[in-house]
Amino acid sequence: MKLARITLAAITALGASGLAACGSGSPASTAGGTAGGGQTVKVGIKFDQPNMGLKSGSTYEGFDVDVANYIAKKINVTPEFVEAISSQRESLIKTGQVKYIVGTYSITDKRKVDVDFAGPYFIAGQDLLVRSDDTAITGPDTLAGKKLCSVKGSTSASNLQAKYPGINLQEYNTYTLCVDALKAGSVDALTTDNTILAGYAAQDANKGKLKVVGTTFSTENYGVGLKKGDTAFCNQVNDAIKEFISSGEWQKSVDKWLGPAGFKPGEGNPPTPAACS
Amino acid sequence: MGDLFAAYPIFGAFGVTLLLTFFSAIGATILGVVVVILRVSPVPLLQKLGALYVNIWRNTPLTLIIIAANIVMIVNLGFSFSESFSRDNLIWAVIALSVYHAAFVCEALRSGVNTVPAGQAEAARSLGLTFSQSLTLVLLPQAIRGAITPLGNTLIALTKNTTVATAIGVAEISGLQKTMMEDRPDLFVVIVLIVAVGFVVITLPMGLLTSHLSARLGVRR
């Protein structure tokens, strides 16, 4: 069933790329210009990550949403948020279904084959979320024999498992199930990027019950994904990110969304966006 | 494409898919036969129980059943078979798939029972056979032969439905597909094709075999 859905989505995406080339291609390409005049463009974010990118009712909130909104304001467009689930981000950009994506999107060489990145606008790292009364887990080295939870498709968890063979790994479709299992005591820790973990720890339902360990063991440079080869647009987004950081908005947004969990951005933050090639 | 096969356990993941299919098919068949016996039995209470089973499981989404098997049974009630999540989840996925598909096996078999003329049951009874004798000697053998095609369809559906087990982390192919897509977006189409072709390779023989068997064994009336 799942497979059928993904395949269908792939076929639809492929079909849409053909259509976009002839029909709706022109409005998307003009949105790159500064003279957008407030036109509406589609922007991809996550819908299910509390305090990063979350759809609650008809509003969108979180750090990534703030970044996406700031960029939109700078390039003079109105964003219309659409969900960009991890495995479909590249095809959404390639087929022109979204103008750009701000969704805990790590810049990697493999992804650079298909899309360009502006930024980084945040440097995150893989970390662990545990129950607040847990003092035994202080980092990946203390995980031997523990039960770890992560989400299907996140290779970081399986890498950990390969490195520390004692780890018992439970994988779910969503982080929410992991958080529930963590609170129920059936797993001891949840691993993924510290930003996402801090978002869960800061949720009202989990406040005081969960904490982020704070020992990161990877470096994830979050970038804004956009169409390959559109250097002019990439530079505009980079300028917007630089201004977002220098104006103090970056710090304000981090404090607002990730601060309640006692989360401090790691070393290198706020980052300096790399030059667009 | 070569590096995909080198970097990811694609055959292993298809192996897990086959494993789930095999054990769930056995479980669903055993349960399904029990339920169909309830449904065709002469006792109204048992008939109602059988109908209740079919209607509950057939109308509950499989994703819900599989996630509940993990969240309710393992996480909240602690019914675990071992210390390892992967083994526990595999076992609970087989149980959930068996319970769900038993409803469909039951209905497939019942369609087979309906192909047997009512006169045969009456003849069996007038010969002095008991209910269990007429069931095992007269009704079920013909019913199964008449139900080969719908049973084959149920088996193919079961094979594809094993992909739902990824929701609780069973390491089967659609979960691996998700991982591969996220790591290697540059090979998106290749990944989709590998998985699609894999499923065709697994399910096509099932379809051919059931068509063949149903042509050979079906009772012509």
Short mmCIF file of C-alpha atoms in Angstrom, two decimals:
data_model
loop_
_atom_site.label_atom_id
_atom_site.label_comp_id
_atom_site.label_asym_id
_atom_site.label_seq_id
_atom_site.Cartn_x
_atom_site.Cartn_y
_atom_site.Cartn_z
CA MET A 1 0.00 0.00 0.00
CA LYS A 2 2.76 2.33 1.07
CA LEU A 3 4.80 1.37 -1.95
CA ALA A 4 1.90 1.95 -4.26
CA ARG A 5 1.49 5.42 -2.81
CA ILE A 6 5.14 6.31 -3.24
CA THR A 7 5.23 4.97 -6.76
CA LEU A 8 2.12 6.92 -7.63
CA ALA A 9 3.68 10.06 -6.18
CA ALA A 10 6.78 9.44 -8.25
CA ILE A 11 4.78 8.98 -11.41
CA THR A 12 2.75 12.10 -10.65
CA ALA A 13 5.94 14.01 -10.00
CA LEU A 14 7.45 12.82 -13.28
CA GLY A 15 4.28 13.74 -15.10
CA ALA A 16 4.19 17.15 -13.47
CA SER A 17 7.74 17.86 -14.60
CA GLY A 18 6.67 17.38 -18.18
CA LEU A 19 3.68 19.66 -17.72
CA ALA A 20 5.67 22.31 -15.90
CA ALA A 21 8.04 22.52 -18.82
CA CYS A 22 5.35 23.76 -21.18
CA GLY A 23 2.47 25.15 -19.17
CA SER A 24 3.15 26.63 -15.78
CA GLY A 25 6.88 27.10 -16.23
CA SER A 26 6.96 30.83 -16.86
CA PRO A 27 5.46 32.23 -13.63
CA ALA A 28 7.87 30.16 -11.56
CA SER A 29 10.87 31.46 -13.46
CA THR A 30 9.91 35.12 -13.07
CA ALA A 31 9.58 34.69 -9.33
CA GLY A 32 13.37 34.67 -9.24
CA GLY A 33 13.43 38.33 -10.23
CA THR A 34 13.25 41.04 -7.59
CA ALA A 35 10.19 42.59 -9.20
CA GLY A 36 7.93 39.83 -7.89
CA GLY A 37 5.31 42.34 -6.79
CA GLY A 38 4.15 40.13 -3.94
CA GLN A 39 3.12 37.23 -6.11
CA THR A 40 2.41 33.91 -4.43
CA VAL A 41 5.02 31.17 -4.63
CA LYS A 42 4.99 27.70 -3.16
CA VAL A 43 7.48 27.10 -0.36
CA GLY A 44 8.24 23.66 1.04
CA ILE A 45 8.48 23.16 4.80
CA LYS A 46 7.98 20.28 7.22
CA PHE A 47 4.48 20.04 8.67
CA ASP A 48 5.25 17.70 11.53
CA GLN A 49 8.25 19.02 13.41
CA PRO A 50 7.24 21.02 16.49
CA ASN A 51 8.99 24.39 16.75
CA MET A 52 10.88 23.88 13.47
CA GLY A 53 8.18 23.48 10.85
CA LEU A 54 4.73 22.69 12.14
CA LYS A 55 1.28 23.06 10.69
CA SER A 56 -1.19 23.73 13.46
CA GLY A 57 -4.63 24.33 12.14
CA SER A 58 -4.26 26.74 9.26
CA THR A 59 -1.12 28.44 10.56
CA TYR A 60 2.50 27.48 10.27
CA GLU A 61 5.06 28.04 12.97
CA GLY A 62 8.65 27.30 13.91
CA PHE A 63 12.20 28.36 13.24
CA ASP A 64 12.24 27.09 9.65
CA VAL A 65 8.98 28.92 9.00
CA ASP A 66 10.54 32.15 10.28
CA VAL A 67 13.48 31.66 7.91
CA ALA A 68 11.14 30.91 4.99
CA ASN A 69 9.01 33.96 5.75
CA TYR A 70 12.02 36.26 6.03
CA ILE A 71 13.36 35.10 2.69
CA ALA A 72 9.94 35.57 1.09
CA LYS A 73 9.73 39.11 2.46
CA LYS A 74 13.20 39.96 1.13
CA ILE A 75 12.48 38.69 -2.37
CA ASN A 76 9.05 40.29 -2.27
CA VAL A 77 6.79 37.28 -2.64
CA THR A 78 3.96 35.79 -0.59
CA PRO A 79 4.76 32.25 0.52
CA GLU A 80 2.20 29.49 0.24
CA PHE A 81 3.42 26.63 2.39
CA VAL A 82 3.28 23.06 1.12
CA GLU A 83 4.48 19.92 2.85
CA ALA A 84 7.91 18.69 1.76
CA ILE A 85 8.47 15.24 3.23
CA SER A 86 12.11 14.23 3.33
CA SER A 87 12.18 11.68 0.53
CA GLN A 88 10.37 13.97 -1.91
CA ARG A 89 12.27 17.21 -1.42
CA GLU A 90 14.50 16.89 -4.47
CA SER A 91 11.69 16.01 -6.84
CA LEU A 92 9.55 18.88 -5.54
CA ILE A 93 12.34 21.32 -6.39
CA LYS A 94 13.35 19.72 -9.69
CA THR A 95 9.79 19.67 -11.01
CA GLY A 96 9.18 23.28 -9.97
CA GLN A 97 6.38 22.39 -7.56
CA VAL A 98 8.07 24.55 -4.95
CA LYS A 99 10.29 27.60 -5.32
CA TYR A 100 12.45 26.76 -2.32
CA ILE A 101 12.49 24.44 0.67
CA VAL A 102 13.34 25.28 4.27
CA GLY A 103 12.87 22.01 6.08
CA THR A 104 15.76 20.80 8.29
CA TYR A 105 17.45 20.14 4.97
CA SER A 106 21.11 19.15 5.41
CA ILE A 107 23.50 20.18 2.66
CA THR A 108 25.14 17.02 1.29
CA ASP A 109 27.12 16.27 -1.85
CA LYS A 110 24.60 13.63 -2.98
CA ARG A 111 21.76 16.14 -2.80
CA LYS A 112 23.84 18.79 -4.56
CA VAL A 113 23.68 16.60 -7.66
CA ASP A 114 19.97 17.43 -7.98
CA VAL A 115 19.49 20.77 -6.22
CA ASP A 116 21.42 23.87 -5.17
CA PHE A 117 21.61 25.12 -1.62
CA ALA A 118 21.71 28.64 -0.21
CA GLY A 119 23.03 28.97 3.31
CA PRO A 120 23.73 27.30 5.71
CA TYR A 121 21.41 29.22 7.98
CA PHE A 122 21.86 26.89 10.95
CA ILE A 123 24.36 24.27 12.03
CA ALA A 124 22.68 21.36 13.76
CA GLY A 125 24.05 18.03 14.89
CA GLN A 126 22.81 14.58 15.71
CA ASP A 127 21.97 14.30 19.40
CA LEU A 128 19.93 12.25 21.86
CA LEU A 129 16.62 12.96 23.59
CA VAL A 130 16.09 11.18 26.92
CA ARG A 131 13.72 11.32 29.88
CA SER A 132 14.63 14.22 32.21
CA ASP A 133 15.38 11.91 35.14
CA ASP A 134 17.82 9.85 33.07
CA THR A 135 21.41 10.55 34.09
CA ALA A 136 22.94 7.39 32.65
CA ILE A 137 22.91 8.48 29.02
CA THR A 138 25.39 11.28 28.40
CA GLY A 139 26.37 10.59 24.81
CA PRO A 140 26.67 7.87 22.20
CA ASP A 141 29.34 6.06 24.24
CA THR A 142 26.89 5.37 27.03
CA LEU A 143 24.32 3.76 24.75
CA ALA A 144 25.54 0.16 24.93
CA GLY A 145 22.68 -2.11 25.87
CA LYS A 146 20.17 0.73 25.67
CA LYS A 147 17.05 0.93 23.56
CA LEU A 148 17.20 3.61 20.90
CA CYS A 149 14.42 4.99 18.74
CA SER A 150 14.57 6.74 15.41
CA VAL A 151 12.64 7.27 12.22
CA LYS A 152 12.75 5.01 9.20
CA GLY A 153 15.02 6.46 6.58
CA SER A 154 17.37 8.18 8.96
CA THR A 155 20.73 6.57 8.31
CA SER A 156 22.27 8.20 11.35
CA ALA A 157 20.51 5.72 13.62
CA SER A 158 21.72 2.69 11.72
CA ASN A 159 25.24 4.14 11.67
CA LEU A 160 25.11 4.38 15.45
CA GLN A 161 23.89 0.82 15.65
CA ALA A 162 26.78 -0.36 13.49
CA LYS A 163 29.28 1.53 15.66
CA TYR A 164 27.87 0.41 19.03
CA PRO A 165 26.60 -3.15 18.46
CA GLY A 166 24.82 -3.37 21.84
CA ILE A 167 22.17 -0.86 20.76
CA ASN A 168 18.65 -2.14 20.33
CA LEU A 169 17.05 -0.01 17.61
CA GLN A 170 13.33 0.64 17.18
CA GLU A 171 12.29 2.50 14.06
CA TYR A 172 8.91 4.12 13.46
CA ASN A 173 7.35 6.14 10.66
CA THR A 174 7.10 9.29 12.75
CA TYR A 175 8.99 10.93 15.59
CA THR A 176 5.75 11.30 17.54
CA LEU A 177 5.56 7.53 18.02
CA CYS A 178 9.17 7.58 19.24
CA VAL A 179 8.37 10.34 21.74
CA ASP A 180 5.40 8.32 23.02
CA ALA A 181 7.51 5.18 23.37
CA LEU A 182 10.20 7.21 25.14
CA LYS A 183 7.69 8.63 27.62
CA ALA A 184 6.17 5.17 28.16
CA GLY A 185 9.63 3.82 28.94
CA SER A 186 9.78 1.24 26.18
CA VAL A 187 12.81 3.00 24.64
CA ASP A 188 15.58 4.90 26.44
CA ALA A 189 16.56 7.50 23.88
CA LEU A 190 15.49 9.08 20.63
CA THR A 191 18.12 10.19 18.13
CA THR A 192 18.02 12.70 15.29
CA ASP A 193 19.08 16.34 14.75
CA ASN A 194 19.21 18.35 17.98
CA THR A 195 16.90 21.04 16.53
CA ILE A 196 14.07 18.54 16.04
CA LEU A 197 14.71 17.03 19.49
CA ALA A 198 14.68 20.48 21.12
CA GLY A 199 11.36 21.16 19.40
CA TYR A 200 9.82 18.05 20.96
CA ALA A 201 11.34 18.79 24.38
CA ALA A 202 9.86 22.30 24.23
CA GLN A 203 6.34 21.08 23.47
CA ASP A 204 3.87 21.75 26.27
CA ALA A 205 2.99 18.08 26.65
CA ASN A 206 6.65 17.13 27.10
CA LYS A 207 8.03 20.10 29.03
CA GLY A 208 9.94 18.91 32.07
CA LYS A 209 9.63 15.27 31.01
CA LEU A 210 12.23 15.13 28.26
CA LYS A 211 15.65 16.69 27.74
CA VAL A 212 18.24 16.96 24.99
CA VAL A 213 21.55 15.40 26.08
CA GLY A 214 23.66 18.04 24.36
CA THR A 215 26.57 16.02 22.98
CA THR A 216 26.34 16.30 19.23
CA PHE A 217 28.12 13.71 17.14
CA SER A 218 27.60 14.92 13.59
CA THR A 219 27.44 18.21 11.74
CA GLU A 220 24.36 19.04 9.72
CA ASN A 221 24.47 22.26 7.74
CA TYR A 222 20.88 23.30 7.13
CA GLY A 223 20.48 24.97 3.76
CA VAL A 224 17.65 26.35 1.68
CA GLY A 225 17.07 23.98 -1.21
CA LEU A 226 16.43 25.55 -4.60
CA LYS A 227 16.56 24.80 -8.29
CA LYS A 228 19.92 23.81 -9.71
CA GLY A 229 21.74 26.49 -11.67
CA ASP A 230 19.65 29.47 -10.54
CA THR A 231 22.65 31.35 -9.09
CA ALA A 232 20.93 34.75 -9.13
CA PHE A 233 18.08 33.46 -6.98
CA CYS A 234 20.53 31.61 -4.74
CA ASN A 235 22.44 34.87 -4.13
CA GLN A 236 19.21 36.66 -3.22
CA VAL A 237 18.34 33.95 -0.71
CA ASN A 238 21.87 34.09 0.71
CA ASP A 239 21.59 37.85 1.16
CA ALA A 240 18.28 37.37 2.92
CA ILE A 241 19.83 34.79 5.26
CA LYS A 242 22.78 37.09 6.02
CA GLU A 243 20.38 39.88 6.88
CA PHE A 244 18.23 37.54 8.94
CA ILE A 245 21.31 36.74 11.03
CA SER A 246 22.81 40.25 11.25
CA SER A 247 19.51 41.92 12.14
CA GLY A 248 19.20 39.82 15.28
CA GLU A 249 16.05 38.10 14.00
CA TRP A 250 17.95 34.81 13.86
CA GLN A 251 18.77 34.91 17.58
CA LYS A 252 15.24 36.00 18.46
CA SER A 253 13.74 33.13 16.51
CA VAL A 254 16.12 30.55 18.00
CA ASP A 255 15.34 31.78 21.52
CA LYS A 256 11.63 31.72 20.85
CA TRP A 257 11.35 28.24 19.37
CA LEU A 258 14.26 26.25 20.77
CA GLY A 259 15.05 28.20 23.93
CA PRO A 260 12.24 26.78 26.11
CA ALA A 261 13.93 23.37 25.99
CA GLY A 262 17.11 24.89 27.42
CA PHE A 263 18.70 24.42 24.01
CA LYS A 264 21.78 26.40 22.99
CA PRO A 265 22.88 26.36 19.35
CA GLY A 266 26.17 24.51 18.93
CA GLU A 267 29.53 25.79 17.81
CA GLY A 268 29.69 27.72 14.53
CA ASN A 269 26.26 29.29 15.00
CA PRO A 270 25.13 31.59 13.60
CA PRO A 271 26.85 30.37 10.44
CA THR A 272 28.12 32.37 7.49
CA PRO A 273 26.35 31.38 4.28
CA ALA A 274 28.71 29.97 1.66
CA ALA A 275 28.97 31.61 -1.75
CA CYS A 276 26.63 30.31 -4.42
CA SER A 277 28.48 28.62 -7.24
CA MET B 1 22.73 1.04 -9.76
CA GLY B 2 25.63 -1.21 -8.81
CA ASP B 3 26.52 0.96 -5.84
CA LEU B 4 22.93 0.73 -4.60
CA PHE B 5 23.19 -3.05 -4.39
CA ALA B 6 26.63 -2.71 -2.79
CA ALA B 7 25.62 -0.12 -0.21
CA TYR B 8 22.17 -1.36 0.80
CA PRO B 9 20.91 -4.84 1.75
CA ILE B 10 18.33 -4.90 -1.05
CA PHE B 11 18.17 -8.70 -1.28
CA GLY B 12 18.04 -8.98 2.49
CA ALA B 13 15.12 -6.56 2.62
CA PHE B 14 13.26 -8.51 -0.06
CA GLY B 15 14.09 -11.59 2.04
CA VAL B 16 12.28 -10.03 4.99
CA THR B 17 9.33 -9.27 2.70
CA LEU B 18 9.23 -12.94 1.65
CA LEU B 19 9.58 -14.07 5.27
CA LEU B 20 6.64 -11.88 6.33
CA THR B 21 4.59 -13.14 3.38
CA PHE B 22 5.39 -16.81 4.07
CA PHE B 23 4.59 -16.88 7.78
CA SER B 24 1.60 -14.53 7.51
CA ALA B 25 0.17 -16.68 4.70
CA ILE B 26 0.39 -19.74 6.92
CA GLY B 27 -1.12 -17.88 9.88
CA ALA B 28 -3.88 -16.33 7.78
CA THR B 29 -4.76 -19.69 6.23
CA ILE B 30 -5.07 -21.47 9.58
CA LEU B 31 -7.09 -18.63 11.14
CA GLY B 32 -9.14 -18.17 7.97
CA VAL B 33 -10.16 -21.86 7.86
CA VAL B 34 -11.22 -21.68 11.51
CA VAL B 35 -13.30 -18.58 10.86
CA VAL B 36 -14.96 -20.00 7.74
CA ILE B 37 -15.91 -23.13 9.70
CA LEU B 38 -17.57 -20.83 12.24
CA ARG B 39 -19.39 -18.98 9.49
CA VAL B 40 -20.81 -22.07 7.77
CA SER B 41 -21.49 -23.99 10.97
CA PRO B 42 -25.13 -24.77 11.84
CA VAL B 43 -24.89 -22.92 15.20
CA PRO B 44 -26.20 -19.31 14.89
CA LEU B 45 -23.96 -18.00 17.70
CA LEU B 46 -20.82 -19.35 15.99
CA GLN B 47 -22.00 -17.93 12.65
CA LYS B 48 -22.35 -14.51 14.29
CA LEU B 49 -18.91 -14.81 15.88
CA GLY B 50 -17.38 -15.60 12.49
CA ALA B 51 -19.20 -12.70 10.85
CA LEU B 52 -18.06 -10.39 13.67
CA TYR B 53 -14.43 -11.43 13.19
CA VAL B 54 -14.58 -10.78 9.45
CA ASN B 55 -16.33 -7.44 9.79
CA ILE B 56 -14.04 -6.12 12.51
CA TRP B 57 -10.71 -6.98 10.89
CA ARG B 58 -11.71 -6.48 7.27
CA ASN B 59 -12.88 -2.95 8.02
CA THR B 60 -9.96 -1.82 10.18
CA PRO B 61 -7.07 -0.20 8.30
CA LEU B 62 -4.02 -2.46 8.30
CA THR B 63 -1.69 0.41 9.26
CA LEU B 64 -3.77 0.90 12.39
CA ILE B 65 -3.65 -2.79 13.28
CA ILE B 66 0.12 -2.98 12.81
CA ILE B 67 0.88 0.20 14.75
CA ALA B 68 -1.49 -0.93 17.51
CA ALA B 69 0.31 -4.28 17.64
CA ASN B 70 3.46 -2.35 18.51
CA ILE B 71 2.15 0.56 20.60
CA VAL B 72 -0.55 -1.30 22.52
CA MET B 73 0.92 -4.77 22.79
CA ILE B 74 4.64 -4.05 23.14
CA VAL B 75 4.95 -0.47 24.41
CA ASN B 76 1.97 -0.29 26.76
CA LEU B 77 1.23 -3.88 27.73
CA GLY B 78 4.75 -5.23 27.48
CA PHE B 79 3.93 -8.38 25.48
CA SER B 80 7.37 -8.85 24.05
CA PHE B 81 8.87 -12.11 22.91
CA SER B 82 12.51 -11.14 23.20
CA GLU B 83 14.87 -8.36 24.17
CA SER B 84 15.38 -7.35 20.55
CA PHE B 85 12.99 -4.90 18.94
CA SER B 86 13.61 -6.22 15.47
CA ARG B 87 12.52 -9.77 16.37
CA ASP B 88 9.53 -8.55 18.40
CA ASN B 89 8.34 -6.30 15.61
CA LEU B 90 8.73 -9.05 13.04
CA ILE B 91 6.64 -11.43 15.15
CA TRP B 92 3.94 -8.84 15.85
CA ALA B 93 3.85 -7.86 12.18
CA VAL B 94 3.26 -11.51 11.24
CA ILE B 95 0.49 -11.75 13.85
CA ALA B 96 -1.17 -8.53 12.66
CA LEU B 97 -0.92 -9.50 8.99
CA SER B 98 -2.31 -12.98 9.75
CA VAL B 99 -5.24 -11.66 11.75
CA TYR B 100 -6.12 -9.10 9.07
CA HIS B 101 -5.79 -11.41 6.07
CA ALA B 102 -7.59 -14.27 7.80
CA ALA B 103 -10.78 -12.26 7.25
CA PHE B 104 -10.10 -12.23 3.51
CA VAL B 105 -9.08 -15.90 3.41
CA CYS B 106 -12.33 -16.71 5.20
CA GLU B 107 -14.40 -14.81 2.65
CA ALA B 108 -12.49 -16.37 -0.26
CA LEU B 109 -13.18 -19.82 1.15
CA ARG B 110 -16.82 -18.94 1.77
CA SER B 111 -17.14 -17.98 -1.88
CA GLY B 112 -15.78 -21.49 -2.59
CA VAL B 113 -18.32 -23.04 -0.23
CA ASN B 114 -21.03 -21.22 -2.16
CA THR B 115 -19.93 -22.96 -5.39
CA VAL B 116 -20.84 -26.34 -3.84
CA PRO B 117 -24.49 -27.11 -4.60
CA ALA B 118 -26.71 -27.24 -1.53
CA GLY B 119 -27.83 -30.73 -2.58
CA GLN B 120 -24.38 -32.12 -1.74
CA ALA B 121 -24.63 -31.05 1.89
CA GLU B 122 -28.12 -32.54 2.05
CA ALA B 123 -26.88 -35.76 0.43
CA ALA B 124 -24.01 -35.95 2.91
CA ARG B 125 -26.39 -35.52 5.80
CA SER B 126 -28.80 -38.14 4.45
CA LEU B 127 -25.86 -40.58 4.19
CA GLY B 128 -25.49 -40.14 7.93
CA LEU B 129 -22.31 -38.02 7.93
CA THR B 130 -21.85 -35.68 10.88
CA PHE B 131 -21.29 -31.93 10.38
CA SER B 132 -17.49 -32.30 10.73
CA GLN B 133 -17.46 -35.28 8.35
CA SER B 134 -19.51 -33.57 5.68
CA LEU B 135 -17.34 -30.47 6.14
CA THR B 136 -13.97 -32.19 5.84
CA LEU B 137 -14.95 -34.88 3.31
CA VAL B 138 -17.44 -33.11 1.06
CA LEU B 139 -17.61 -29.34 1.49
CA LEU B 140 -14.09 -28.01 2.22
CA PRO B 141 -12.19 -30.03 -0.45
CA GLN B 142 -14.52 -28.70 -3.13
CA ALA B 143 -14.64 -25.26 -1.56
CA ILE B 144 -10.85 -24.90 -1.59
CA ARG B 145 -10.67 -26.03 -5.22
CA GLY B 146 -13.33 -23.52 -6.09
CA ALA B 147 -11.61 -20.74 -4.18
CA ILE B 148 -8.12 -21.00 -5.64
CA THR B 149 -8.30 -17.77 -7.65
CA PRO B 150 -9.61 -15.55 -4.82
CA LEU B 151 -7.11 -17.20 -2.44
CA GLY B 152 -4.34 -16.34 -4.92
CA ASN B 153 -5.54 -12.75 -5.05
CA THR B 154 -5.49 -12.62 -1.25
CA LEU B 155 -1.92 -13.97 -1.24
CA ILE B 156 -0.79 -11.31 -3.73
CA ALA B 157 -2.51 -8.60 -1.69
CA LEU B 158 -0.81 -9.97 1.42
CA THR B 159 2.61 -9.80 -0.27
CA LYS B 160 2.11 -6.15 -1.10
CA ASN B 161 0.59 -5.35 2.28
CA THR B 162 3.76 -6.52 4.05
CA THR B 163 5.14 -3.07 3.15
CA VAL B 164 2.91 -1.63 5.88
CA ALA B 165 5.11 -3.38 8.47
CA THR B 166 7.67 -0.65 7.87
CA ALA B 167 5.50 1.57 10.11
CA ILE B 168 6.83 -0.25 13.17
CA GLY B 169 10.35 -0.62 11.83
CA VAL B 170 10.42 -4.08 10.26
CA ALA B 171 13.38 -4.01 7.88
CA GLU B 172 11.50 -4.90 4.71
CA ILE B 173 11.92 -3.41 1.27
CA SER B 174 9.67 -0.34 1.42
CA GLY B 175 11.49 0.87 4.53
CA LEU B 176 14.80 0.38 2.77
CA GLN B 177 13.35 2.20 -0.24
CA LYS B 178 12.66 5.20 1.98
CA THR B 179 16.22 5.16 3.31
CA MET B 180 17.66 4.85 -0.19
CA MET B 181 15.50 7.66 -1.54
CA GLU B 182 16.61 9.97 1.22
CA ASP B 183 20.31 9.13 0.83
CA ARG B 184 20.44 8.89 -2.93
CA PRO B 185 17.91 11.28 -4.45
CA ASP B 186 20.04 11.21 -7.61
CA LEU B 187 18.93 7.59 -8.15
CA PHE B 188 15.25 8.14 -7.31
CA VAL B 189 13.84 6.55 -10.47
CA VAL B 190 16.23 3.59 -10.32
CA ILE B 191 15.20 2.89 -6.71
CA VAL B 192 11.50 2.96 -7.58
CA LEU B 193 12.14 0.61 -10.52
CA ILE B 194 14.17 -1.88 -8.44
CA VAL B 195 11.41 -2.13 -5.83
CA ALA B 196 8.63 -2.31 -8.41
CA VAL B 197 10.38 -4.97 -10.48
CA GLY B 198 11.15 -6.92 -7.30
CA PHE B 199 7.49 -7.07 -6.39
CA VAL B 200 6.49 -8.12 -9.89
CA VAL B 201 9.09 -10.91 -9.76
CA ILE B 202 7.63 -12.12 -6.46
CA THR B 203 3.93 -11.80 -7.24
CA LEU B 204 3.76 -12.71 -10.94
CA PRO B 205 4.54 -16.42 -10.34
CA MET B 206 1.84 -16.47 -7.65
CA GLY B 207 -0.70 -15.23 -10.17
CA LEU B 208 0.43 -17.65 -12.87
CA LEU B 209 0.42 -20.57 -10.45
CA THR B 210 -3.06 -19.85 -9.14
CA SER B 211 -4.47 -19.44 -12.65
CA HIS B 212 -2.87 -22.76 -13.61
CA LEU B 213 -4.09 -24.56 -10.47
CA SER B 214 -7.56 -23.15 -10.70
CA ALA B 215 -7.82 -24.32 -14.32
CA ARG B 216 -6.60 -27.80 -13.37
CA LEU B 217 -8.30 -28.32 -10.02
CA GLY B 218 -11.44 -26.24 -10.29
CA VAL B 219 -14.57 -28.37 -10.14
CA ARG B 220 -16.51 -27.98 -13.39
CA ARG B 221 -20.24 -28.00 -13.01
#
